[in-house]
Amino acid sequence: MRRVQGTSRSRFLGVLPQKGFCMTAAGTVVHANLEGGKGALKAVRKGGLDGRVRGFEEIPHTGRNGWINLLRFWRENRFQQLHKHMEKTFNALGPIYREKVGTISSVNILLPSDISELFQSEGLHPRRMTLQPWATHREIRNHSKGVFLKNGEEWRSDRLQLNKEVMLTAAVRRFLPLLDDVAKDFCGMLQARVEREGRGEQGKRCFTIDPSPDLFRFALEASCHVIYGERIGLFSSSPSMESQKFIWAVERMLTTTPPLLYLPSRLLVCIGAPLWTQHATAWDHIFSHAEARIQRAYQRLSSSQGRRSVTGTAGDQYTGVLGQLMEKGQLSLDLIKANVTELMAGGVDTTAVPLQFALFELGRNPDVQEKVRQQVRTSCSQAGGDPQKALQGAPLLKATIKEVLRLYPVGITVQRYPVRDIVLQNYHIPAGTMVQACLYPMGRSSQVFEDPLRFDPGRWAKEDGRKGEGQGFRSLAFGFGARQCVGRRIAENEMQLLLMHILLNFHLSVPSSEDIKTNVTLILQPETPPRITFTKL
């Protein structure tokens, strides 16, 4: 089983040293003996080296001046390498540190026991960091905000209505066949390409490509089918330029978000900063694409309701998330538009990119690939064409996605603002402080995972059976609790179904098994998409 190569050598993020040094805010160096392992760390967090809880200002930090830090980020390209910056900083300062960049201050943590403490203090209306550039765009364009940008009771009320259509088991049962159809069609398209353009003897041909453009089209096709209730034909020989522009707009929006987070958005609007203009233009295109789809769906819904009233028949055809929300009328049309647009914007790159990593890791770990394939074959043979039964009988598929997201989390942090004062690593954290659980360093930490750089989906069967402090907080790629990703069930099932059909039809291999270099836009993604060889089975 191949390991992901790691450069870090610390106890927290690598393997070797037993001692760590921590620069405190006061400038003194505290010697931390870590030989006691997890028990010693727990004792430090709860009771401290000298038995007292230390003040917030004593938390190790990367520098007090946020504007100087911001200049360093730009000069050293830390925005694109933020995950590596966090890894190095945890190496240097230990399992908790403070950071201020521009206008944003945070406390960063990586141990599951600390993350558990954080989430226990999130309150009835959990808050995460507001993406201010997104919020400013909505305000200046007079668009309603979806749940991603809301907080408080307003957020909770809207979220409960959305959950009924995207999170509950009954909703998943309705949209799963739609995702399955798209996954089957994708594999049919890929089989035709392998036969047409591949090499080797008939029936055993292979084809090496960068699959990322096709995966982006798959993610958009699947999202449109579930959300709008319509197929848009992206697997045809000439997919529409409109859809390709939507994908480009989402990529531009994600790329321009991080640097804008640390600057006053309103000031950038006033001076007409080029970066802001690019960001706003990308969002404008995303909204116009969604508006056109919503109008078509509304016309279809009105037409079908008219036909049902004339014929007196009840319609039981699933109309997609949008149709369900419109029919039930619990949210205003403006709120439906806002939330559907957010779902679409957040549903392409966030599934297409993890699928790239999944194909790569399965390709360079043939033993793992074969274990998953055998389980999938057995499950599908017993499922009678029911995609839900097929997935339930192949838990290694879900474990593969969890393992991919452990090593390559889409979002590299999950943020919360505790509603009460808490103590983390024996430091006092005041209520209202933004605390970030840093997923990339956590996923590669030997303090959290055994042999962390090894790609091993089977580890999750063992993890799920263990008990211990923070045990349930090792897999947080979709967030946690009431504020977890609203599109989680769509994304999880979309990725599992595609992998299922690919493994049934193809053997995967990679021309190069070298580690993928990664960058961060708003999400973690490959610096260069990996090439995958598909061989027909």
Coordinates of C-alpha atoms in Angstrom, one line a residue:
M1 CA 0.0 0.0 0.0
R2 CA 1.6 3.2 -1.1
R3 CA 2.2 6.1 1.3
V4 CA 1.8 9.7 0.5
Q5 CA 5.2 11.2 0.9
G6 CA 5.5 13.8 3.7
T7 CA 8.2 16.4 4.4
S8 CA 7.1 17.0 8.0
R9 CA 9.1 15.3 10.8
S10 CA 7.4 16.5 13.9
R11 CA 5.5 14.5 16.5
F12 CA 2.3 16.3 15.4
L13 CA 2.6 16.2 11.7
G14 CA 5.2 13.5 11.0
V15 CA 6.9 10.7 12.9
L16 CA 10.1 11.3 14.8
P17 CA 10.9 13.9 17.4
Q18 CA 9.7 13.4 21.0
K19 CA 10.2 16.9 22.1
G20 CA 8.7 20.2 20.9
F21 CA 9.5 23.9 21.5
C22 CA 6.9 26.6 21.6
M23 CA 7.4 30.3 21.3
T24 CA 4.8 32.0 23.5
A25 CA 3.4 35.5 23.0
A26 CA 5.6 36.8 25.7
G27 CA 8.6 35.7 23.7
T28 CA 9.8 32.9 26.1
V29 CA 10.5 29.4 24.9
V30 CA 8.5 26.7 26.7
H31 CA 10.0 23.2 26.6
A32 CA 7.2 20.6 26.0
N33 CA 8.0 17.0 26.7
L34 CA 5.7 15.0 24.5
E35 CA 7.1 11.5 25.4
G36 CA 3.9 10.7 27.3
G37 CA 1.9 10.8 24.0
K38 CA -1.8 11.4 24.0
G39 CA -2.2 11.1 27.8
A40 CA 0.5 13.8 28.3
L41 CA -1.1 16.1 25.8
K42 CA -4.5 15.7 27.5
A43 CA -2.9 16.5 30.9
V44 CA -1.4 19.7 29.4
R45 CA -4.7 20.8 27.9
K46 CA -6.7 20.2 31.0
G47 CA -4.3 21.1 33.8
G48 CA -1.3 22.7 32.3
L49 CA 2.4 22.2 33.0
D50 CA 2.1 24.2 36.3
G51 CA -1.6 23.6 37.0
R52 CA -2.9 27.0 35.9
V53 CA -5.0 28.0 32.8
R54 CA -2.9 30.4 30.7
G55 CA -4.3 33.6 29.3
F56 CA -5.3 34.2 25.6
E57 CA -2.3 36.4 25.0
E58 CA 0.0 33.6 26.0
I59 CA -1.1 31.4 23.0
P60 CA 1.8 31.0 20.6
H61 CA 1.4 33.3 17.6
T62 CA 2.8 34.1 14.2
G63 CA 3.2 37.9 14.7
R64 CA 1.0 40.6 16.2
N65 CA 0.6 42.9 13.2
G66 CA -2.0 41.6 10.8
W67 CA -0.9 43.9 8.0
I68 CA 2.7 42.8 8.1
N69 CA 1.5 39.2 8.1
L70 CA -0.7 39.9 5.1
L71 CA 2.3 41.3 3.2
R72 CA 4.3 38.2 4.0
F73 CA 1.4 36.0 2.8
W74 CA 1.4 37.9 -0.6
R75 CA 5.2 38.0 -0.8
E76 CA 5.7 34.3 0.0
N77 CA 2.7 33.0 -1.8
R78 CA 1.1 31.6 1.4
F79 CA -2.4 32.0 0.1
Q80 CA -1.8 29.2 -2.4
Q81 CA 0.2 27.2 0.1
L82 CA -1.9 27.9 3.2
H83 CA -2.3 24.2 4.1
K84 CA 1.5 23.8 4.1
H85 CA 1.9 27.1 6.0
M86 CA -0.4 25.6 8.7
E87 CA 1.5 22.4 8.8
K88 CA 4.8 24.2 9.3
T89 CA 3.4 26.5 11.9
F90 CA 2.0 23.6 14.0
N91 CA 5.4 22.0 13.6
A92 CA 7.1 25.1 15.1
L93 CA 4.5 26.2 17.7
G94 CA 2.7 23.0 18.8
P95 CA -1.0 22.0 18.6
I96 CA -2.5 25.5 19.0
Y97 CA -1.5 28.9 17.7
R98 CA -2.9 32.4 17.0
E99 CA -2.7 34.1 13.7
K100 CA -3.8 37.5 12.4
V101 CA -3.8 38.2 8.7
G102 CA -5.1 41.6 7.5
T103 CA -8.5 42.0 9.3
I104 CA -9.0 38.3 10.2
S105 CA -7.8 36.8 13.6
S106 CA -8.1 33.2 14.5
V107 CA -7.0 30.5 16.9
N108 CA -5.9 27.3 15.0
I109 CA -6.1 23.8 16.4
L110 CA -5.6 20.3 15.1
L111 CA -6.2 17.7 17.8
P112 CA -9.6 15.9 17.8
S113 CA -10.0 16.3 21.5
D114 CA -9.7 20.1 21.2
I115 CA -12.1 20.1 18.2
S116 CA -14.6 18.2 20.3
E117 CA -14.4 20.8 23.0
L118 CA -14.9 23.5 20.4
F119 CA -18.0 22.0 18.8
Q120 CA -19.6 21.4 22.2
S121 CA -19.6 25.1 22.6
E122 CA -21.0 26.1 19.2
G123 CA -24.5 26.8 20.6
L124 CA -28.0 26.6 18.9
H125 CA -27.0 28.8 16.0
P126 CA -23.4 27.7 15.0
R127 CA -21.4 30.4 13.2
R128 CA -18.5 29.9 10.8
M129 CA -16.4 32.6 9.2
T130 CA -18.5 34.8 6.9
L131 CA -17.0 35.0 3.4
Q132 CA -17.3 38.8 3.2
P133 CA -16.6 39.1 -0.5
W134 CA -19.6 36.9 -1.2
A135 CA -21.8 38.7 1.3
T136 CA -20.8 42.1 -0.2
H137 CA -21.6 40.9 -3.7
R138 CA -25.1 39.9 -2.5
E139 CA -25.6 43.3 -0.9
I140 CA -24.5 45.5 -3.8
R141 CA -26.5 43.4 -6.3
N142 CA -29.6 43.3 -4.0
H143 CA -29.6 39.5 -4.0
S144 CA -31.0 37.5 -1.1
K145 CA -28.5 35.5 0.9
G146 CA -28.7 31.7 1.2
V147 CA -27.9 29.7 4.4
F148 CA -24.2 29.7 3.7
L149 CA -24.1 33.4 4.4
K150 CA -26.7 33.7 7.1
N151 CA -26.5 33.3 10.9
G152 CA -28.9 33.2 13.9
E153 CA -32.5 32.3 13.8
E154 CA -32.9 33.3 10.2
W155 CA -30.2 30.8 9.2
R156 CA -31.8 28.0 11.3
S157 CA -35.3 28.6 9.9
D158 CA -34.1 28.4 6.3
R159 CA -31.8 25.5 7.0
L160 CA -34.5 23.3 8.5
Q161 CA -36.6 23.7 5.3
L162 CA -33.6 22.9 3.0
N163 CA -32.7 19.8 5.1
K164 CA -36.0 18.2 4.2
E165 CA -35.0 18.2 0.5
V166 CA -31.3 17.6 0.6
M167 CA -30.3 15.9 3.9
L168 CA -33.1 13.6 5.1
T169 CA -33.1 9.9 4.2
A170 CA -36.4 10.2 2.2
A171 CA -34.9 13.0 0.1
V172 CA -31.7 11.0 -0.6
R173 CA -33.9 8.1 -1.7
R174 CA -35.6 10.3 -4.2
F175 CA -32.5 11.9 -5.8
L176 CA -30.2 8.8 -5.7
P177 CA -31.6 7.3 -9.0
L178 CA -30.9 10.7 -10.8
L179 CA -27.2 10.6 -9.7
D180 CA -27.0 7.0 -10.7
D181 CA -28.2 7.7 -14.2
V182 CA -25.6 10.4 -14.6
A183 CA -22.8 8.2 -13.3
K184 CA -23.8 5.4 -15.7
D185 CA -23.9 7.8 -18.6
F186 CA -20.5 9.1 -17.7
C187 CA -19.0 5.6 -17.8
G188 CA -20.8 5.0 -21.1
M189 CA -19.2 8.1 -22.6
L190 CA -15.8 7.0 -21.2
Q191 CA -16.1 3.5 -22.6
A192 CA -16.9 4.9 -26.1
R193 CA -13.8 7.2 -25.9
V194 CA -11.6 4.3 -24.8
E195 CA -12.8 2.2 -27.7
R196 CA -12.5 5.0 -30.2
E197 CA -9.2 6.6 -29.0
G198 CA -7.5 4.0 -26.8
R199 CA -4.8 1.6 -27.6
G200 CA -4.5 -2.2 -27.3
E201 CA -6.6 -5.1 -28.6
Q202 CA -10.4 -4.8 -29.0
G203 CA -12.2 -5.2 -25.7
K204 CA -9.1 -4.6 -23.6
R205 CA -8.2 -1.2 -24.7
C206 CA -6.7 1.4 -22.5
F207 CA -6.7 5.2 -22.5
T208 CA -4.6 7.7 -20.6
I209 CA -6.0 11.1 -20.0
D210 CA -6.3 14.0 -17.6
P211 CA -9.9 13.3 -16.5
S212 CA -10.4 16.6 -14.8
P213 CA -12.4 18.4 -17.6
D214 CA -14.7 15.4 -17.8
L215 CA -15.1 15.2 -14.0
F216 CA -16.1 18.9 -13.9
R217 CA -18.7 18.2 -16.6
F218 CA -19.9 15.2 -14.6
A219 CA -20.3 17.2 -11.4
L220 CA -22.2 20.0 -13.2
E221 CA -24.5 17.5 -15.0
A222 CA -25.2 15.6 -11.8
S223 CA -25.9 18.8 -9.8
C224 CA -28.2 20.2 -12.5
H225 CA -30.1 16.9 -12.6
V226 CA -30.7 16.8 -8.8
I227 CA -31.2 20.5 -8.2
Y228 CA -33.1 21.6 -11.3
G229 CA -34.6 18.2 -12.3
E230 CA -33.1 18.4 -15.9
R231 CA -30.2 17.0 -17.9
I232 CA -28.1 19.6 -19.8
G233 CA -26.3 17.2 -22.2
L234 CA -22.7 17.7 -21.1
F235 CA -21.6 14.3 -22.2
S236 CA -22.4 15.0 -25.8
S237 CA -19.7 15.4 -28.4
S238 CA -20.2 19.2 -28.3
P239 CA -21.3 20.3 -24.8
S240 CA -22.7 23.8 -24.5
M241 CA -20.4 26.8 -24.2
E242 CA -22.9 28.2 -21.6
S243 CA -22.1 25.3 -19.2
Q244 CA -18.4 25.6 -19.8
K245 CA -18.5 29.3 -18.9
F246 CA -20.3 28.4 -15.7
I247 CA -17.5 26.1 -14.7
W248 CA -14.9 28.8 -15.5
A249 CA -16.9 31.3 -13.5
V250 CA -17.0 29.0 -10.5
E251 CA -13.2 28.5 -10.7
R252 CA -12.6 32.3 -11.0
M253 CA -14.9 32.9 -8.0
L254 CA -13.0 30.4 -5.9
T255 CA -9.6 31.7 -7.0
T256 CA -10.3 35.4 -6.2
T257 CA -12.0 34.7 -2.8
P258 CA -9.0 34.1 -0.5
P259 CA -7.0 37.3 -1.1
L260 CA -10.2 39.3 -0.8
L261 CA -11.0 37.8 2.6
Y262 CA -8.3 39.8 4.3
L263 CA -9.2 43.3 2.9
P264 CA -12.2 45.6 3.4
S265 CA -14.6 44.6 0.6
R266 CA -16.5 47.9 0.5
L267 CA -13.2 49.8 0.0
L268 CA -12.3 47.5 -2.9
V269 CA -15.7 48.2 -4.4
C270 CA -15.3 51.9 -4.1
I271 CA -11.9 52.0 -5.8
G272 CA -12.9 49.5 -8.5
A273 CA -10.1 47.1 -7.6
P274 CA -9.5 44.7 -10.6
L275 CA -9.5 41.7 -8.2
W276 CA -12.9 42.7 -6.9
T277 CA -14.2 43.3 -10.4
Q278 CA -13.1 39.8 -11.5
H279 CA -14.8 38.3 -8.4
A280 CA -18.1 40.1 -8.9
T281 CA -18.2 39.4 -12.6
A282 CA -17.7 35.6 -11.8
W283 CA -20.6 35.7 -9.3
D284 CA -22.8 37.6 -11.8
H285 CA -22.3 34.9 -14.4
I286 CA -23.1 32.2 -11.8
F287 CA -26.3 34.0 -10.9
S288 CA -27.4 34.5 -14.5
H289 CA -26.8 30.8 -15.2
A290 CA -28.9 29.8 -12.2
E291 CA -31.6 32.4 -13.0
A292 CA -32.0 30.9 -16.5
R293 CA -32.3 27.3 -15.1
I294 CA -34.7 28.4 -12.4
Q295 CA -37.0 30.2 -14.9
R296 CA -37.1 27.0 -17.0
A297 CA -37.9 24.9 -14.0
Y298 CA -40.6 27.2 -12.9
Q299 CA -42.2 27.1 -16.4
R300 CA -42.0 23.2 -16.3
L301 CA -43.5 23.1 -12.9
S302 CA -46.4 25.5 -13.8
S303 CA -47.1 23.5 -16.9
S304 CA -47.2 20.1 -15.2
Q305 CA -49.4 21.5 -12.4
G306 CA -51.8 22.8 -15.1
R307 CA -51.9 19.4 -16.8
R308 CA -52.6 17.6 -13.5
S309 CA -55.4 20.0 -12.6
V310 CA -57.0 19.4 -16.1
T311 CA -56.6 15.6 -16.0
G312 CA -57.2 15.2 -12.3
T313 CA -54.1 12.9 -12.0
A314 CA -51.6 13.2 -9.2
G315 CA -48.0 13.7 -10.2
D316 CA -45.4 11.6 -8.5
Q317 CA -42.4 12.3 -10.7
Y318 CA -39.5 13.8 -8.8
T319 CA -38.9 17.4 -9.9
G320 CA -35.6 18.0 -8.3
V321 CA -34.7 20.0 -5.2
L322 CA -35.9 23.3 -6.8
G323 CA -39.2 21.8 -7.8
Q324 CA -39.8 20.4 -4.3
L325 CA -39.0 23.7 -2.7
M326 CA -41.4 25.5 -5.1
E327 CA -44.2 23.1 -4.6
K328 CA -44.1 23.2 -0.8
G329 CA -43.8 27.0 -0.8
Q330 CA -42.2 27.2 2.7
L331 CA -39.4 29.5 1.4
S332 CA -40.0 32.7 -0.7
L333 CA -38.9 32.5 -4.4
D334 CA -36.0 34.9 -3.7
L335 CA -34.7 32.6 -0.9
I336 CA -35.1 29.6 -3.1
K337 CA -33.1 31.3 -5.8
A338 CA -30.4 32.3 -3.3
N339 CA -30.0 28.8 -1.8
V340 CA -30.2 27.0 -5.2
T341 CA -27.5 29.3 -6.6
E342 CA -25.2 28.6 -3.6
L343 CA -25.8 24.8 -4.0
M344 CA -24.9 25.0 -7.6
A345 CA -21.8 27.1 -7.1
G346 CA -20.6 24.9 -4.3
G347 CA -21.4 21.6 -6.0
V348 CA -19.0 21.4 -9.0
D349 CA -15.3 21.9 -7.9
T350 CA -16.0 20.4 -4.5
T351 CA -16.9 17.0 -6.0
A352 CA -14.9 17.1 -9.2
V353 CA -11.6 17.8 -7.4
P354 CA -11.9 15.0 -4.7
L355 CA -12.7 12.6 -7.6
Q356 CA -9.4 13.4 -9.2
F357 CA -7.6 12.6 -6.0
A358 CA -9.6 9.4 -5.6
L359 CA -8.9 8.1 -9.1
F360 CA -5.2 8.9 -8.5
E361 CA -4.9 7.1 -5.1
L362 CA -6.8 4.1 -6.4
G363 CA -4.6 4.0 -9.5
R364 CA -1.4 4.0 -7.5
N365 CA -2.7 1.6 -4.8
P366 CA -3.9 -1.4 -7.0
D367 CA -4.4 -3.7 -3.9
V368 CA -6.8 -1.2 -2.4
Q369 CA -8.5 -0.7 -5.7
E370 CA -9.1 -4.5 -6.1
K371 CA -10.5 -4.8 -2.6
V372 CA -13.0 -2.0 -3.2
R373 CA -13.9 -3.5 -6.6
Q374 CA -14.6 -6.9 -5.3
Q375 CA -16.9 -5.5 -2.6
V376 CA -18.7 -3.4 -5.2
R377 CA -19.2 -6.3 -7.5
T378 CA -20.6 -8.5 -4.7
S379 CA -22.9 -5.7 -3.6
C380 CA -24.2 -4.8 -7.0
S381 CA -24.9 -8.4 -7.9
Q382 CA -27.2 -8.6 -4.8
A383 CA -28.8 -5.1 -5.1
G384 CA -31.1 -5.8 -8.0
G385 CA -30.3 -2.5 -9.7
D386 CA -31.2 -0.5 -6.5
P387 CA -28.3 2.1 -6.1
Q388 CA -29.1 2.6 -2.5
K389 CA -28.7 -1.1 -1.7
A390 CA -25.6 -1.2 -3.8
L391 CA -23.9 1.6 -1.8
Q392 CA -25.1 0.1 1.5
G393 CA -23.5 -3.2 0.6
A394 CA -20.1 -1.6 -0.3
P395 CA -19.0 0.4 2.8
L396 CA -15.4 0.6 1.4
L397 CA -16.7 3.1 -1.2
K398 CA -17.7 5.5 1.5
A399 CA -14.5 4.7 3.4
T400 CA -12.5 5.5 0.2
I401 CA -14.1 9.0 0.0
K402 CA -13.4 9.5 3.7
E403 CA -9.8 8.5 3.2
V404 CA -9.4 10.8 0.2
L405 CA -10.8 13.7 2.1
R406 CA -8.6 13.0 5.1
L407 CA -5.5 13.4 2.9
Y408 CA -7.0 16.0 0.6
P409 CA -9.7 17.9 2.4
V410 CA -11.7 20.2 0.1
G411 CA -11.9 23.0 2.6
I412 CA -8.7 23.0 4.8
T413 CA -10.4 24.4 7.9
V414 CA -13.7 24.3 9.7
Q415 CA -14.5 27.4 11.8
R416 CA -16.6 28.0 14.8
Y417 CA -17.2 30.9 17.3
P418 CA -17.7 29.4 20.7
V419 CA -20.7 30.9 22.6
R420 CA -19.0 30.5 25.9
D421 CA -15.4 30.8 27.2
I422 CA -13.5 27.5 26.8
V423 CA -10.1 26.1 27.5
L424 CA -8.0 24.5 24.7
Q425 CA -4.5 23.2 25.4
N426 CA -4.7 24.9 28.8
Y427 CA -5.3 28.3 27.2
H428 CA -8.3 30.5 27.8
I429 CA -10.4 31.1 24.7
P430 CA -12.9 33.9 25.1
A431 CA -16.4 33.5 23.7
G432 CA -16.8 34.9 20.2
T433 CA -13.2 34.0 19.1
M434 CA -12.9 32.5 15.7
V435 CA -11.3 29.0 16.2
Q436 CA -10.3 27.0 13.2
A437 CA -10.0 23.2 13.1
C438 CA -7.2 22.7 10.6
L439 CA -8.1 19.6 8.6
Y440 CA -5.1 19.2 6.3
P441 CA -2.5 19.0 9.2
M442 CA -4.8 16.9 11.3
G443 CA -5.3 14.3 8.5
R444 CA -1.5 13.9 8.2
S445 CA -0.7 13.9 11.9
S446 CA 0.8 10.8 13.6
Q447 CA -0.7 12.1 16.8
V448 CA -4.2 11.6 15.3
F449 CA -3.8 8.7 12.8
E450 CA -1.6 5.6 12.7
D451 CA 0.7 5.6 9.7
P452 CA -1.0 8.8 8.5
L453 CA 0.6 9.0 5.1
R454 CA -0.6 5.6 4.0
F455 CA -3.8 5.5 1.8
D456 CA -5.9 2.9 3.6
P457 CA -9.7 3.2 3.4
G458 CA -9.9 0.1 5.7
R459 CA -8.7 2.2 8.6
W460 CA -12.2 3.7 8.9
A461 CA -13.8 0.4 10.0
K462 CA -11.3 0.4 12.8
E463 CA -11.7 4.1 13.6
D464 CA -15.5 3.8 13.8
G465 CA -15.2 1.0 16.3
R466 CA -12.9 2.9 18.6
K467 CA -13.9 4.9 21.6
G468 CA -12.0 7.8 23.1
E469 CA -11.8 11.5 23.6
G470 CA -12.5 13.3 20.3
Q471 CA -12.8 10.0 18.4
G472 CA -15.7 11.2 16.4
F473 CA -13.9 14.4 15.2
R474 CA -11.3 12.9 12.9
S475 CA -13.4 13.1 9.7
L476 CA -14.7 16.6 9.3
A477 CA -14.4 17.3 5.5
F478 CA -18.2 18.1 5.4
G479 CA -18.2 20.0 8.7
F480 CA -20.1 19.0 11.7
G481 CA -23.6 19.1 13.3
A482 CA -26.3 21.5 12.3
R483 CA -23.9 23.7 10.2
Q484 CA -22.4 20.8 8.2
C485 CA -22.3 21.2 4.4
V486 CA -25.9 21.4 3.2
G487 CA -25.0 19.6 0.0
R488 CA -23.2 16.8 1.9
R489 CA -25.6 14.0 0.9
I490 CA -25.6 15.0 -2.7
A491 CA -21.8 15.1 -2.9
E492 CA -21.2 11.9 -0.9
N493 CA -23.5 9.8 -3.0
E494 CA -22.5 11.5 -6.3
M495 CA -18.8 10.6 -5.7
Q496 CA -19.5 7.1 -4.4
L497 CA -21.8 6.2 -7.4
L498 CA -19.3 7.4 -9.9
L499 CA -16.5 5.4 -8.3
M500 CA -18.7 2.4 -8.2
H501 CA -19.5 2.5 -11.9
I502 CA -15.9 3.3 -12.9
L503 CA -14.6 0.3 -10.8
L504 CA -17.1 -2.0 -12.4
N505 CA -16.0 -1.0 -15.9
F506 CA -12.3 -0.1 -15.7
H507 CA -9.0 -0.9 -14.1
L508 CA -7.2 2.3 -13.0
S509 CA -3.5 2.9 -13.1
V510 CA -1.2 6.0 -13.2
P511 CA 1.7 6.8 -15.4
S512 CA 3.4 8.5 -12.5
S513 CA 3.0 7.6 -8.8
E514 CA 4.8 10.6 -7.5
D515 CA 2.8 12.7 -4.9
I516 CA 0.5 15.3 -6.3
K517 CA 1.6 18.9 -5.5
T518 CA -1.4 20.9 -4.2
N519 CA -2.6 24.5 -4.1
V520 CA -5.3 26.2 -2.2
T521 CA -7.8 28.6 -3.9
L522 CA -10.8 28.5 -1.7
I523 CA -10.4 24.7 -1.9
L524 CA -7.5 22.3 -2.0
Q525 CA -6.7 21.1 -5.6
P526 CA -3.9 19.7 -7.6
E527 CA -1.3 22.0 -8.9
T528 CA -1.4 19.9 -12.1
P529 CA -4.3 17.4 -12.5
P530 CA -3.1 13.8 -12.4
R531 CA -3.2 11.6 -15.6
I532 CA -5.1 8.4 -15.2
T533 CA -5.0 5.3 -17.4
F534 CA -8.4 3.6 -17.8
T535 CA -8.3 0.0 -19.0
K536 CA -11.6 -1.7 -19.9
L537 CA -12.4 -4.8 -17.9

